[in-house]
GROMACS .gro file of C-alpha atoms in nm:
model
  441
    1UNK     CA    1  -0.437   1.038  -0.314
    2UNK     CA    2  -0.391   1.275   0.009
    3UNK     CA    3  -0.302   1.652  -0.043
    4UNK     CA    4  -0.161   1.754   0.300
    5UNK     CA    5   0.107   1.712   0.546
    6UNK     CA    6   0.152   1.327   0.695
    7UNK     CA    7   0.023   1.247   0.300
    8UNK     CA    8  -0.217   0.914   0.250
    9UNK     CA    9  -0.076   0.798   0.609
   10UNK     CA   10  -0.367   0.986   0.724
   11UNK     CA   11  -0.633   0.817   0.598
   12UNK     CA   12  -0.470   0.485   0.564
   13UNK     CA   13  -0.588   0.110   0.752
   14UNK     CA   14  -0.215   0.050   0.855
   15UNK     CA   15  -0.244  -0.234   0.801
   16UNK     CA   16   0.150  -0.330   0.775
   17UNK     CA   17   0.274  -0.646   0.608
   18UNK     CA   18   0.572  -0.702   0.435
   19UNK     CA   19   0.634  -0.846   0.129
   20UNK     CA   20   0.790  -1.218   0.104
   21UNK     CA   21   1.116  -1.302  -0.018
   22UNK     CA   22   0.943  -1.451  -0.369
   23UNK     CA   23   0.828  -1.115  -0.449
   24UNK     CA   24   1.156  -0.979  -0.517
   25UNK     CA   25   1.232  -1.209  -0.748
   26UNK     CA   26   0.908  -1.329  -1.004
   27UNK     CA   27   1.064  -1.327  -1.284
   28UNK     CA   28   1.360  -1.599  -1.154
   29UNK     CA   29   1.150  -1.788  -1.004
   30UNK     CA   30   0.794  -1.796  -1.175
   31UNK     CA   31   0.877  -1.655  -1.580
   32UNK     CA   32   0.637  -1.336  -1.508
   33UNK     CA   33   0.692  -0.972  -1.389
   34UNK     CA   34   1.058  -0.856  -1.301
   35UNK     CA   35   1.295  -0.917  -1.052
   36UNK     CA   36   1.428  -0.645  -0.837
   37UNK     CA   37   1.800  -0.510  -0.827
   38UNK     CA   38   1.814  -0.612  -0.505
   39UNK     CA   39   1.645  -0.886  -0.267
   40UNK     CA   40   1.423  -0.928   0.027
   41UNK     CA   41   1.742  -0.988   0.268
   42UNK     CA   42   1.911  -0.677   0.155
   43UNK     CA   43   1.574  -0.467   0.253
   44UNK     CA   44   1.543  -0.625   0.593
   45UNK     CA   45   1.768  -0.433   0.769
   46UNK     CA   46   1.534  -0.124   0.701
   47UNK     CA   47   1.181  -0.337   0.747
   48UNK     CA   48   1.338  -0.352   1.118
   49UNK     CA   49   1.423  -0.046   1.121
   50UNK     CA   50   1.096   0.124   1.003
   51UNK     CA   51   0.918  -0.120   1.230
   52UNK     CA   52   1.082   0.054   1.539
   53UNK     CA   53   1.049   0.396   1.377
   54UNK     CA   54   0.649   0.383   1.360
   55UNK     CA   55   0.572   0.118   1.605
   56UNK     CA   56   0.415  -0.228   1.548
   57UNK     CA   57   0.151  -0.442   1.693
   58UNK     CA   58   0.167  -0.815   1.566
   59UNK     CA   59   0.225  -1.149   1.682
   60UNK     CA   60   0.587  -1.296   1.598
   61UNK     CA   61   0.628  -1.637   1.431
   62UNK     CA   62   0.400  -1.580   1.145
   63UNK     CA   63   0.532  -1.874   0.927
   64UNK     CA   64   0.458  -1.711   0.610
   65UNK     CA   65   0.751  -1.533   0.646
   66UNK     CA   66   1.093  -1.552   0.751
   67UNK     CA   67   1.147  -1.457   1.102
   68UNK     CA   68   1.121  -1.081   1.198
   69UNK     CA   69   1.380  -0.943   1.421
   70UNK     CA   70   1.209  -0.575   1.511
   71UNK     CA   71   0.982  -0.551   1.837
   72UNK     CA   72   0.670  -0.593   1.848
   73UNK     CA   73   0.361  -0.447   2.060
   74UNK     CA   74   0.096  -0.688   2.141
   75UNK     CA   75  -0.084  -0.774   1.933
   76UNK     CA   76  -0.444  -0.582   1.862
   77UNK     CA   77  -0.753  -0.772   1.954
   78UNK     CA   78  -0.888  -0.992   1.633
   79UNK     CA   79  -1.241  -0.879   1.775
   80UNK     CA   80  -1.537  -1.103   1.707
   81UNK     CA   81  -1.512  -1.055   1.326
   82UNK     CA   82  -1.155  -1.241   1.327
   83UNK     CA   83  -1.266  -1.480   1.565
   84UNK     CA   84  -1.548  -1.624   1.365
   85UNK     CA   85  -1.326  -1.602   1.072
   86UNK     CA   86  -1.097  -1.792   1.227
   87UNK     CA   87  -1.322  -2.061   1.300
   88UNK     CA   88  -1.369  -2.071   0.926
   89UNK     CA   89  -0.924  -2.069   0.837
   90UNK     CA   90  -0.927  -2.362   1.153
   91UNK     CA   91  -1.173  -2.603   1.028
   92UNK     CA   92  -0.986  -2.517   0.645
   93UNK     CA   93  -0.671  -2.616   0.798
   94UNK     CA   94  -0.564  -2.282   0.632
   95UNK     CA   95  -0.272  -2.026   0.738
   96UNK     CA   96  -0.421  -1.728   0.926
   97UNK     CA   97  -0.216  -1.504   1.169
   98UNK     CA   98  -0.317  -1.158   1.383
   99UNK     CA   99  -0.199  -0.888   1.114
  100UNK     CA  100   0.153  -0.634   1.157
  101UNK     CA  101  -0.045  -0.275   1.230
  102UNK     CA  102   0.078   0.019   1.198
  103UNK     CA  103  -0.105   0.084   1.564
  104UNK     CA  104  -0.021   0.097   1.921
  105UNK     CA  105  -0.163  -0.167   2.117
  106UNK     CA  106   0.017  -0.011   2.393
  107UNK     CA  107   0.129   0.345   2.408
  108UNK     CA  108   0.463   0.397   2.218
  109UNK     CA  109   0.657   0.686   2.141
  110UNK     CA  110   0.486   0.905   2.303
  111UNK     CA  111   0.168   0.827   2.123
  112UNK     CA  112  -0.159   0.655   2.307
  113UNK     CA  113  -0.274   0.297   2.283
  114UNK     CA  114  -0.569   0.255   2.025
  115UNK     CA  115  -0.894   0.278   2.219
  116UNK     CA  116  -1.093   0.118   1.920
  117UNK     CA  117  -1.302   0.408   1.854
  118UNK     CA  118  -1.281   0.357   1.476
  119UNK     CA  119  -1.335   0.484   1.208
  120UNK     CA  120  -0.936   0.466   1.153
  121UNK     CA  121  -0.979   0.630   0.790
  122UNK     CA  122  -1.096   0.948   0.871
  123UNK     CA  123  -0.762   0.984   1.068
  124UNK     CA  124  -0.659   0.896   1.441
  125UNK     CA  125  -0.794   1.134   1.693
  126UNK     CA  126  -0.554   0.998   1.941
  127UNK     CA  127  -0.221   0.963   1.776
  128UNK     CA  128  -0.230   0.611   1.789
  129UNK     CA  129  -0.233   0.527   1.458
  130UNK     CA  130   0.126   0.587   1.319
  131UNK     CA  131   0.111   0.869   1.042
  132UNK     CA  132   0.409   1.018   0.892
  133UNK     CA  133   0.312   1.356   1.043
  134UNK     CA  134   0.394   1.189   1.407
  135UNK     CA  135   0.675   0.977   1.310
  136UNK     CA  136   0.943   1.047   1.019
  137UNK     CA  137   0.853   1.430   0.959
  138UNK     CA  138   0.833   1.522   1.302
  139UNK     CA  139   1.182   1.426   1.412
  140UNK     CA  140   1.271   1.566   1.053
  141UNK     CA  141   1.164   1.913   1.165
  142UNK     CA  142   1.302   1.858   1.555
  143UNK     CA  143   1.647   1.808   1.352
  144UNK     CA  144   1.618   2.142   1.159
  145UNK     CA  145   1.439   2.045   0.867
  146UNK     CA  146   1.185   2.324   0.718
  147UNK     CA  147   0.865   2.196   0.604
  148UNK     CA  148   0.714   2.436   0.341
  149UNK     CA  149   0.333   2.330   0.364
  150UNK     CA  150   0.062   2.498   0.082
  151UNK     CA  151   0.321   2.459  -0.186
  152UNK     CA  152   0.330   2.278  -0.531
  153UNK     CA  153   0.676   2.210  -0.712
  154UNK     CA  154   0.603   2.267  -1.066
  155UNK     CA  155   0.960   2.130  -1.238
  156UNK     CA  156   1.278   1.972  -1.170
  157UNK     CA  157   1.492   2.255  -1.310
  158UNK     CA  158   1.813   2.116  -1.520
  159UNK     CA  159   2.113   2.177  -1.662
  160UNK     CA  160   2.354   1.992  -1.861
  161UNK     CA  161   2.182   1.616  -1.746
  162UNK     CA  162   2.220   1.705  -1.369
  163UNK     CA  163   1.892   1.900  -1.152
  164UNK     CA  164   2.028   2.204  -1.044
  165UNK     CA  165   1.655   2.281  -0.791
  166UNK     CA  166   1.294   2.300  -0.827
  167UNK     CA  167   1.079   2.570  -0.920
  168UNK     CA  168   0.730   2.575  -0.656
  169UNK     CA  169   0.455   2.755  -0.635
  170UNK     CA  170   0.272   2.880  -0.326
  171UNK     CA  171  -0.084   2.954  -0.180
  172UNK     CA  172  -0.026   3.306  -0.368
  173UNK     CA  173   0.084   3.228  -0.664
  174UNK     CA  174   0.402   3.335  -0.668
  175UNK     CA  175   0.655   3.062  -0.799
  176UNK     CA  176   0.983   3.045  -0.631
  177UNK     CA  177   1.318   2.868  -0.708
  178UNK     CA  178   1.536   2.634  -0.472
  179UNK     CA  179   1.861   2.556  -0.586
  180UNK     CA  180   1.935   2.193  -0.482
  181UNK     CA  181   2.231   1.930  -0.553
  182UNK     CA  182   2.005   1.665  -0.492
  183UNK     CA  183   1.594   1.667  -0.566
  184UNK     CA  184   1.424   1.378  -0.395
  185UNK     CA  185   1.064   1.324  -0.526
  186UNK     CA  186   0.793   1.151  -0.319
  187UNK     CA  187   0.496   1.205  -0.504
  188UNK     CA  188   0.285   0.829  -0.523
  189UNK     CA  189   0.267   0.606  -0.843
  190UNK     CA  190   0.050   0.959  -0.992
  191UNK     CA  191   0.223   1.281  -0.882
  192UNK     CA  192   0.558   1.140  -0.911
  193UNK     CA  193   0.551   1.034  -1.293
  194UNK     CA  194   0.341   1.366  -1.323
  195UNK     CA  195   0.610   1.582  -1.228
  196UNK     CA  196   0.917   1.393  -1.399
  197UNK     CA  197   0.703   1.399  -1.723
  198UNK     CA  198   0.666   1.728  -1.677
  199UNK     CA  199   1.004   1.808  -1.654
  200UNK     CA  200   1.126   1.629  -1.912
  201UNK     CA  201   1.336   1.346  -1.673
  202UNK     CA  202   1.280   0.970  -1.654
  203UNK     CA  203   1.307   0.835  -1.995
  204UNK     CA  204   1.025   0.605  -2.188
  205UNK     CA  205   0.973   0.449  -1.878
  206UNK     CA  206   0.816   0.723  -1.647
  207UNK     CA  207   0.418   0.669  -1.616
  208UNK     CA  208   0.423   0.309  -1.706
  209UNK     CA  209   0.372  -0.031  -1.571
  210UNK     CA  210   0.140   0.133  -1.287
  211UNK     CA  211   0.002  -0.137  -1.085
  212UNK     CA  212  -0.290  -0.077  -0.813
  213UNK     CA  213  -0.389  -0.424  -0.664
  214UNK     CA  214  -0.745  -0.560  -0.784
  215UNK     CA  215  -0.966  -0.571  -0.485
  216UNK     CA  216  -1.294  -0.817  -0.455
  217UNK     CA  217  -1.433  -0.947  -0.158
  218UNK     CA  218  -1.716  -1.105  -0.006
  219UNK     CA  219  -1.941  -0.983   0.301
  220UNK     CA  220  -2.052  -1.216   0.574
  221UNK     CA  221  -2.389  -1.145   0.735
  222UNK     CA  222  -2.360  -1.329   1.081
  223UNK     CA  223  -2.686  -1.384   1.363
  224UNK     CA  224  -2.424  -1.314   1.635
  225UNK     CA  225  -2.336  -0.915   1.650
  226UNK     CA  226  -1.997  -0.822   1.485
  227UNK     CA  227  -1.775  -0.556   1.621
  228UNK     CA  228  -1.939  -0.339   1.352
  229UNK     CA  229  -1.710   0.006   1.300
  230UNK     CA  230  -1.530  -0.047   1.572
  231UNK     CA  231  -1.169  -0.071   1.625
  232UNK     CA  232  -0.908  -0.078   1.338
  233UNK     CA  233  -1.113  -0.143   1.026
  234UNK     CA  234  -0.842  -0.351   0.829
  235UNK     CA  235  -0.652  -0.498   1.108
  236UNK     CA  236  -0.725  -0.770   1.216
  237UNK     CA  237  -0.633  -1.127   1.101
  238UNK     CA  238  -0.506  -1.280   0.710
  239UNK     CA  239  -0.454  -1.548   0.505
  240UNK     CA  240  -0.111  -1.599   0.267
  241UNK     CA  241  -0.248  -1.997   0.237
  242UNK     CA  242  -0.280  -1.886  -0.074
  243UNK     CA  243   0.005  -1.641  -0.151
  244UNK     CA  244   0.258  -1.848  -0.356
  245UNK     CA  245   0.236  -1.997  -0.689
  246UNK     CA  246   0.053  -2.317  -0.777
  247UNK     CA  247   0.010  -2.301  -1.162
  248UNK     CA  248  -0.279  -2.575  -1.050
  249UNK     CA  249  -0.492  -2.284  -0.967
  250UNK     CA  250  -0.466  -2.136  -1.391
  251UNK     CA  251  -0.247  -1.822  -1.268
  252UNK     CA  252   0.143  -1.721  -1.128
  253UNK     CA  253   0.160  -1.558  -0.816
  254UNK     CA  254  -0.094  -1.566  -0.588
  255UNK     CA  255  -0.349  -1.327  -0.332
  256UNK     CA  256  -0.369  -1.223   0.062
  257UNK     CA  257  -0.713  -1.306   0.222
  258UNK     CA  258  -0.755  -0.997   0.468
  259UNK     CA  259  -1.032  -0.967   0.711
  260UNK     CA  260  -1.209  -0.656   0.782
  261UNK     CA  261  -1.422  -0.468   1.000
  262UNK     CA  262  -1.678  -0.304   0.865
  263UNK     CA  263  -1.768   0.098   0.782
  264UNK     CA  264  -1.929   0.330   0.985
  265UNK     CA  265  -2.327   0.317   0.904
  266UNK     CA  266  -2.334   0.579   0.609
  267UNK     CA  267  -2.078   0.438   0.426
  268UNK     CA  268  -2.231   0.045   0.498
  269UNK     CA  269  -2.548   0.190   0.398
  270UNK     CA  270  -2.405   0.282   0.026
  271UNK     CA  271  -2.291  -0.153   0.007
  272UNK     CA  272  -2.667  -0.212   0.097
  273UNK     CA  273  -2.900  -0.391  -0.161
  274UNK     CA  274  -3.142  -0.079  -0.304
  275UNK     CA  275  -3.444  -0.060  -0.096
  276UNK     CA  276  -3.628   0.233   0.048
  277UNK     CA  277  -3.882   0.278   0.356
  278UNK     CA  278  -3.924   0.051   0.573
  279UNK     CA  279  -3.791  -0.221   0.445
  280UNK     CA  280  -3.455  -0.010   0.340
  281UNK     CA  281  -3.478   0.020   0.743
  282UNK     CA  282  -3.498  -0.326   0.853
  283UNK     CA  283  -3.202  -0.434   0.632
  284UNK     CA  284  -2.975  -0.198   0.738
  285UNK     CA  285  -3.048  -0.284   1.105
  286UNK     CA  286  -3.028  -0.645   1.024
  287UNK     CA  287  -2.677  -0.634   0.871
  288UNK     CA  288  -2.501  -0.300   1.055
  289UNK     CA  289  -2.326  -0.472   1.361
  290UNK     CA  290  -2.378  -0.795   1.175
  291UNK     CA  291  -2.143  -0.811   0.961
  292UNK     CA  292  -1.784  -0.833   0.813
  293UNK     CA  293  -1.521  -0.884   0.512
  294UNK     CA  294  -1.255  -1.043   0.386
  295UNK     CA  295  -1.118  -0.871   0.132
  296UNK     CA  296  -0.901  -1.040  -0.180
  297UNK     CA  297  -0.602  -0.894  -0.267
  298UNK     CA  298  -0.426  -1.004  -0.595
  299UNK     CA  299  -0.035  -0.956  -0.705
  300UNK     CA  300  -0.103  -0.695  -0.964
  301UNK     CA  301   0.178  -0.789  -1.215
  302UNK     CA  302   0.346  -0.478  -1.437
  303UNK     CA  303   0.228  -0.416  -1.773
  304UNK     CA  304   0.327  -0.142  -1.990
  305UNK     CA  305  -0.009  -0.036  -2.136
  306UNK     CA  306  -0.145   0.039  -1.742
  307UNK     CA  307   0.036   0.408  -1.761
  308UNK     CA  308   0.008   0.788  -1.609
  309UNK     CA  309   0.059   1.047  -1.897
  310UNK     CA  310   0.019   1.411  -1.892
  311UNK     CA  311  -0.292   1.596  -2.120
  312UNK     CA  312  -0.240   1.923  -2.312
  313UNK     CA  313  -0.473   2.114  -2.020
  314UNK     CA  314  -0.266   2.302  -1.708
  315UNK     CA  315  -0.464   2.251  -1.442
  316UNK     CA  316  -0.554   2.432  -1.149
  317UNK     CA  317  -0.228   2.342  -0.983
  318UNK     CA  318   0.004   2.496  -1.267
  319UNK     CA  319   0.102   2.168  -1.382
  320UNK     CA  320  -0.023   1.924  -1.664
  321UNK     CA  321  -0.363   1.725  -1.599
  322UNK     CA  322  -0.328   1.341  -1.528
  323UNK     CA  323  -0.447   1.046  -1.791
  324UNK     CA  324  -0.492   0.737  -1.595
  325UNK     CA  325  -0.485   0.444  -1.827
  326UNK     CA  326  -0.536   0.095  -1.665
  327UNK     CA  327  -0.644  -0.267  -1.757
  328UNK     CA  328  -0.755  -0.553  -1.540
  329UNK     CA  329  -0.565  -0.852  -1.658
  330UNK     CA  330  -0.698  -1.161  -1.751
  331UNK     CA  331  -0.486  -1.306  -1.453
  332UNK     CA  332  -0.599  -1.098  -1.211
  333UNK     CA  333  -0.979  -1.174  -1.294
  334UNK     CA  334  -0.889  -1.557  -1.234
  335UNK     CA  335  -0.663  -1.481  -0.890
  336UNK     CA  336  -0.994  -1.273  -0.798
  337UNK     CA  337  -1.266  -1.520  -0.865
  338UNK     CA  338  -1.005  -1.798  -0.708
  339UNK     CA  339  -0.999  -1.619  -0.393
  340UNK     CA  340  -1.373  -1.524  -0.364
  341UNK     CA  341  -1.451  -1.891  -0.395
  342UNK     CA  342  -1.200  -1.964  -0.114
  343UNK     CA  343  -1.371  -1.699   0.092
  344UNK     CA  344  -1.700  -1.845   0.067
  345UNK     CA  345  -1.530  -2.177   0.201
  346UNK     CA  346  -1.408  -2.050   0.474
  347UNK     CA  347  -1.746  -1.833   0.548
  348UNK     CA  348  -1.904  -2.152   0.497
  349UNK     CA  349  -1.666  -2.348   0.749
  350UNK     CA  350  -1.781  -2.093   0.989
  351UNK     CA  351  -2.140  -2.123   0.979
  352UNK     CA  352  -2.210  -1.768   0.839
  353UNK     CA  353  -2.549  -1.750   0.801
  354UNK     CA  354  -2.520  -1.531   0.462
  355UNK     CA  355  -2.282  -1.417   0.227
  356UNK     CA  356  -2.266  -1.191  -0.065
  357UNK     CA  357  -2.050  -1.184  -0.313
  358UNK     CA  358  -1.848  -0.876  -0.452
  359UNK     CA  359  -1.669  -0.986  -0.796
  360UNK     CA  360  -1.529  -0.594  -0.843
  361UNK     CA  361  -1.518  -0.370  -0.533
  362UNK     CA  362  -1.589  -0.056  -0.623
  363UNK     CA  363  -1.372   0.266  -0.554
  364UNK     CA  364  -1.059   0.057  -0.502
  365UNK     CA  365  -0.712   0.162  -0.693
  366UNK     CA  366  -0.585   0.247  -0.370
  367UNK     CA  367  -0.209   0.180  -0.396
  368UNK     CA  368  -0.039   0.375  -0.667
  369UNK     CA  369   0.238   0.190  -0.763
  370UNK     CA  370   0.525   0.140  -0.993
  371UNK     CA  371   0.486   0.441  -1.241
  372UNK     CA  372   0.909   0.502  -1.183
  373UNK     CA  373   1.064   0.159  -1.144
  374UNK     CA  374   1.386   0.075  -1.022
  375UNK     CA  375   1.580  -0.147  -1.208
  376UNK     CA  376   1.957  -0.209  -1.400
  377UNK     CA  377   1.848  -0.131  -1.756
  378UNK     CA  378   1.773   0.184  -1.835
  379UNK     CA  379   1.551   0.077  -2.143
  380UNK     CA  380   1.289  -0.100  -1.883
  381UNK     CA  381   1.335   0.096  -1.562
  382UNK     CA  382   1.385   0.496  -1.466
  383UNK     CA  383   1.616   0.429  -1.145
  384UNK     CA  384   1.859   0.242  -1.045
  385UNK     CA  385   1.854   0.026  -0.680
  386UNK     CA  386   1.911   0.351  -0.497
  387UNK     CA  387   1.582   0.504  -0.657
  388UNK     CA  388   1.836   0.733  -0.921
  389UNK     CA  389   1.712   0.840  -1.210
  390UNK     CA  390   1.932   0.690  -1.546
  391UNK     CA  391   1.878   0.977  -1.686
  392UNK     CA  392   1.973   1.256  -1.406
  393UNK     CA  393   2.133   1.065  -1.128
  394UNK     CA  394   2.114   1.398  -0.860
  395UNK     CA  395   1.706   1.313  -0.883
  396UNK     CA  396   1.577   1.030  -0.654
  397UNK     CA  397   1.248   0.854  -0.634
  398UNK     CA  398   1.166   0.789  -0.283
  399UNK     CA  399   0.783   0.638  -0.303
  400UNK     CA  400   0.577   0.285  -0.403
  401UNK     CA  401   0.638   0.431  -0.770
  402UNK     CA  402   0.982   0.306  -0.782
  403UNK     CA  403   0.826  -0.106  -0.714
  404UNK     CA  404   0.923  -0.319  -0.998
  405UNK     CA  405   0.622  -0.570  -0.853
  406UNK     CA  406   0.412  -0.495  -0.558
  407UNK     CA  407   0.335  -0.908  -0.420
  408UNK     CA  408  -0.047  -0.935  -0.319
  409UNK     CA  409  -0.039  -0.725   0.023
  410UNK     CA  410  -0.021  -0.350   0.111
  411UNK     CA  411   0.296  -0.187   0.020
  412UNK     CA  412   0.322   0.066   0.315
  413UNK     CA  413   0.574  -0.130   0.524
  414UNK     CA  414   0.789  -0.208   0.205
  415UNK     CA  415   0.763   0.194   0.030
  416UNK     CA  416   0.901   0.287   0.419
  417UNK     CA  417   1.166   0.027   0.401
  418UNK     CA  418   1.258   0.147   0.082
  419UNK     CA  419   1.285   0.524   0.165
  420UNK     CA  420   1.497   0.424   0.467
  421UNK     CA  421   1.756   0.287   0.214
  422UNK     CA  422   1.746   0.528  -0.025
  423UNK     CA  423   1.818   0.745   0.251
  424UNK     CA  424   2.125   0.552   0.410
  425UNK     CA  425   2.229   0.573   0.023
  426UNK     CA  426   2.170   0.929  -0.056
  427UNK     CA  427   2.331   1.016   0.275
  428UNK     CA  428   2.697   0.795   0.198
  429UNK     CA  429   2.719   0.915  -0.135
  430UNK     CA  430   2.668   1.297  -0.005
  431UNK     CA  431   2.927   1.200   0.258
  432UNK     CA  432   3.197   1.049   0.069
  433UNK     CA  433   3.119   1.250  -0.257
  434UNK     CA  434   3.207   0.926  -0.473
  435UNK     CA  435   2.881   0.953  -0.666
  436UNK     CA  436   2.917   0.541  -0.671
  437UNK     CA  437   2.721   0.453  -0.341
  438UNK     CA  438   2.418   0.229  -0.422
  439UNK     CA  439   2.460   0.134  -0.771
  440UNK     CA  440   2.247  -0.148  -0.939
  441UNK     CA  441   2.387  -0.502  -0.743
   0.00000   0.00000   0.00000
């Protein structure tokens, strides 16, 4: 969750993948999940497209995946963290590949190449991490849109099944009106159900079926020094050996092996075994510099219990607090301890001198994602393939809440594709005034 202007873009990895051509359709192909109203080579156009709008660094020919047609920089360094990993994937015989980022390699767009200072999370002190606040909303403005910052919209204001505007609320709080034929809301798997429950639009669907991505991972403690904080923390190489499904394995769908960089010393220090003095000293030193990740990622599948619903307190905002109400599956706890075991392998393969083990990582819920699902039926979805509400068709999800599934990698690359088409969508139907432009294939 990021309050301010370039949203969670600002404090993201950028890391950038895409999701495969499977993911679109789980429930065809595996019995599990939902497929989407739409598939993988009806998004591509826009992947391409949203490549070239933010700029990507990567290596082509990744064959996990179809071929990509957009540009890419060069790719960024795998530093000595991906390089011993590597090692570990090579003696496997696993898939590995240099990750998409969301990061000049080279200067682009008038941004600067990434000079590895790290940390990338506490935002990009040269521009050349690609935030939305550089890319989409600053040619938005330089075409004439008006960005109203310090301002929270408190309800999709309707009348007779059609949003006539939004009421907001400033710094001052005063509340305002905009009358609008079309409201698009961009809000994240949280603020976005928060608002349509709040106004009363969505149907039984809005808030459920949230989906987050269980995290684990395991740390490698290496002799050799690491790149430590340096460079971009979660770019640098994967693993989809692993990514399809083998019902061998005891679950559907499958889980992205990601190696990581590791955190600036205060935060390391908080992943440190408890010890104080001296000796608190001497194993900090021993693994800061010395050490790395690889993160496992898991499909996070949609279940209806995992929900956002609104309390009976207004909150400090003017709007209705937030109940977050999520399960791990059983599925996901096998997927996680599946992958962990694969990640000690491959530390293992490359002669790490010690690993620990993280069966939960802690903090994680990162991706908020699937509270307002597209879909054709409007009993188990709340828009159609142009991100439409069933209910109110002038209001448009445009964020990673309208995922039916979210595949086992970071949805940033897929929620931009998305918004691109929702876009072209919105902007034909505005143009011919047919009110039929993107329905449900």
């Amino acid at each position: 969750m990021w309050n301010g202007v370039g949203g969670s873009t600002i404090a993201w990895a950028a890391h950038f993948p895409r999701l495969h051509p499977s993911d679109f359709k789980t429930e065809s192909l595996d019995g599990v999940g939902d497929d989407w109203p739409f598939s993988y080579a009806d998004l591509e156009l826009y992947y391409d497209a949203n490549d070239v709008m933010v700029g990507v660094s990567g290596l082509p020919g990744d064959p996990a995946y179809p071929p990509k047609r957009s540009p890419r920089l060069p790719p960024l360094p795998l530093g000595r963290s991906g390089e011993v990993a590597a090692r570990g994937f090579n003696a496997l015989g696993w898939h590995w590949w240099p990750v998409d980022a969301a990061i000049n390699s080279v200067p682009y767009d008038g941004r600067a190449a990434c000079n590895h200072c790290g940390p990338c999370q506490q935002g990009c002190v040269n521009q050349a991490k690609s935030t939305a606040d550089r890319t989409y909303l600053a040619q938005a403005v330089r075409q004439g849109v008006e960005l109203r910052t310090r301002a929270i919209a408190q309800e999709i204001l309707t009348q007779g099944g059609r949003a006539v505007g939004v009421r907001y609320r400033t710094a001052d709080g005063r509340d305002h009106e905009q009358p609008a034929a079309y409201v698009v809301v961009a809000g994240n798997g949280i603020g976005t159900p928060r608002l349509l429950l709040a106004s009363g639009i969505g149907g039984e669907m809005v808030g459920r079926c949230l989906m987050f991505h269980p995290v684990a991972y395991v740390r490698a403690i290496c002799d050799e020094e690491m790149d430590g904080p340096a460079g971009p923390i979660g770019n640098c190489i994967y693993s989809h050996q692993f990514y399809e499904t083998d019902r061998s394995r005891g679950f559907a769908r499958g889980l992205q092996l990601q190696v990581t960089r590791e955190n600036p010393l205060l935060t390391q220090s908080t992943y440190a075994e408890p010890a104080w003095g001296r000796a608190g000293q001497v194993q900090l030193r021993q693994e800061f510099r010395h050490s790395f990740r690889i993160l496992v990622m898991t499909e996070d599948l949609p279940e209806s219990h995992n929900r956002v619903t609104l309390t009976d307190n207004l909150e400090a905002d003017g709007l209705p607090g937030v109940r977050v109400s999520y399960r791990l599956s059983d599925s996901c706890r096998r997927m996680l301890a599946y992958g962990l075991d694969r990640c000690q392998e491959v530390l293992a393969a490359a002669g790490v001198a010690r690993i620990i083990r993280t069966d939960h990582a802690p903090a994680t819920g990162w991706h908020l994602l699937g509270t307002a699902r597209m879909g054709r039926d409007p009993h188990t979805s709340v828009t159609d393939a142009s991100g439409r509400c069933h209910t109110t068709p002038n209001v448009i999800v445009a964020d990673g809440s309208l995922l039916p599934t979210v595949g086992a990698v970071n949805p940033g690359s897929t929620i931009g594709a998305l918004a691109l088409k929702i876009a072209d969508d919105l902007a034909e139907e505005v143009a011919t005034g047919a009110g039929s432009i993107g329905r449900s294939m």
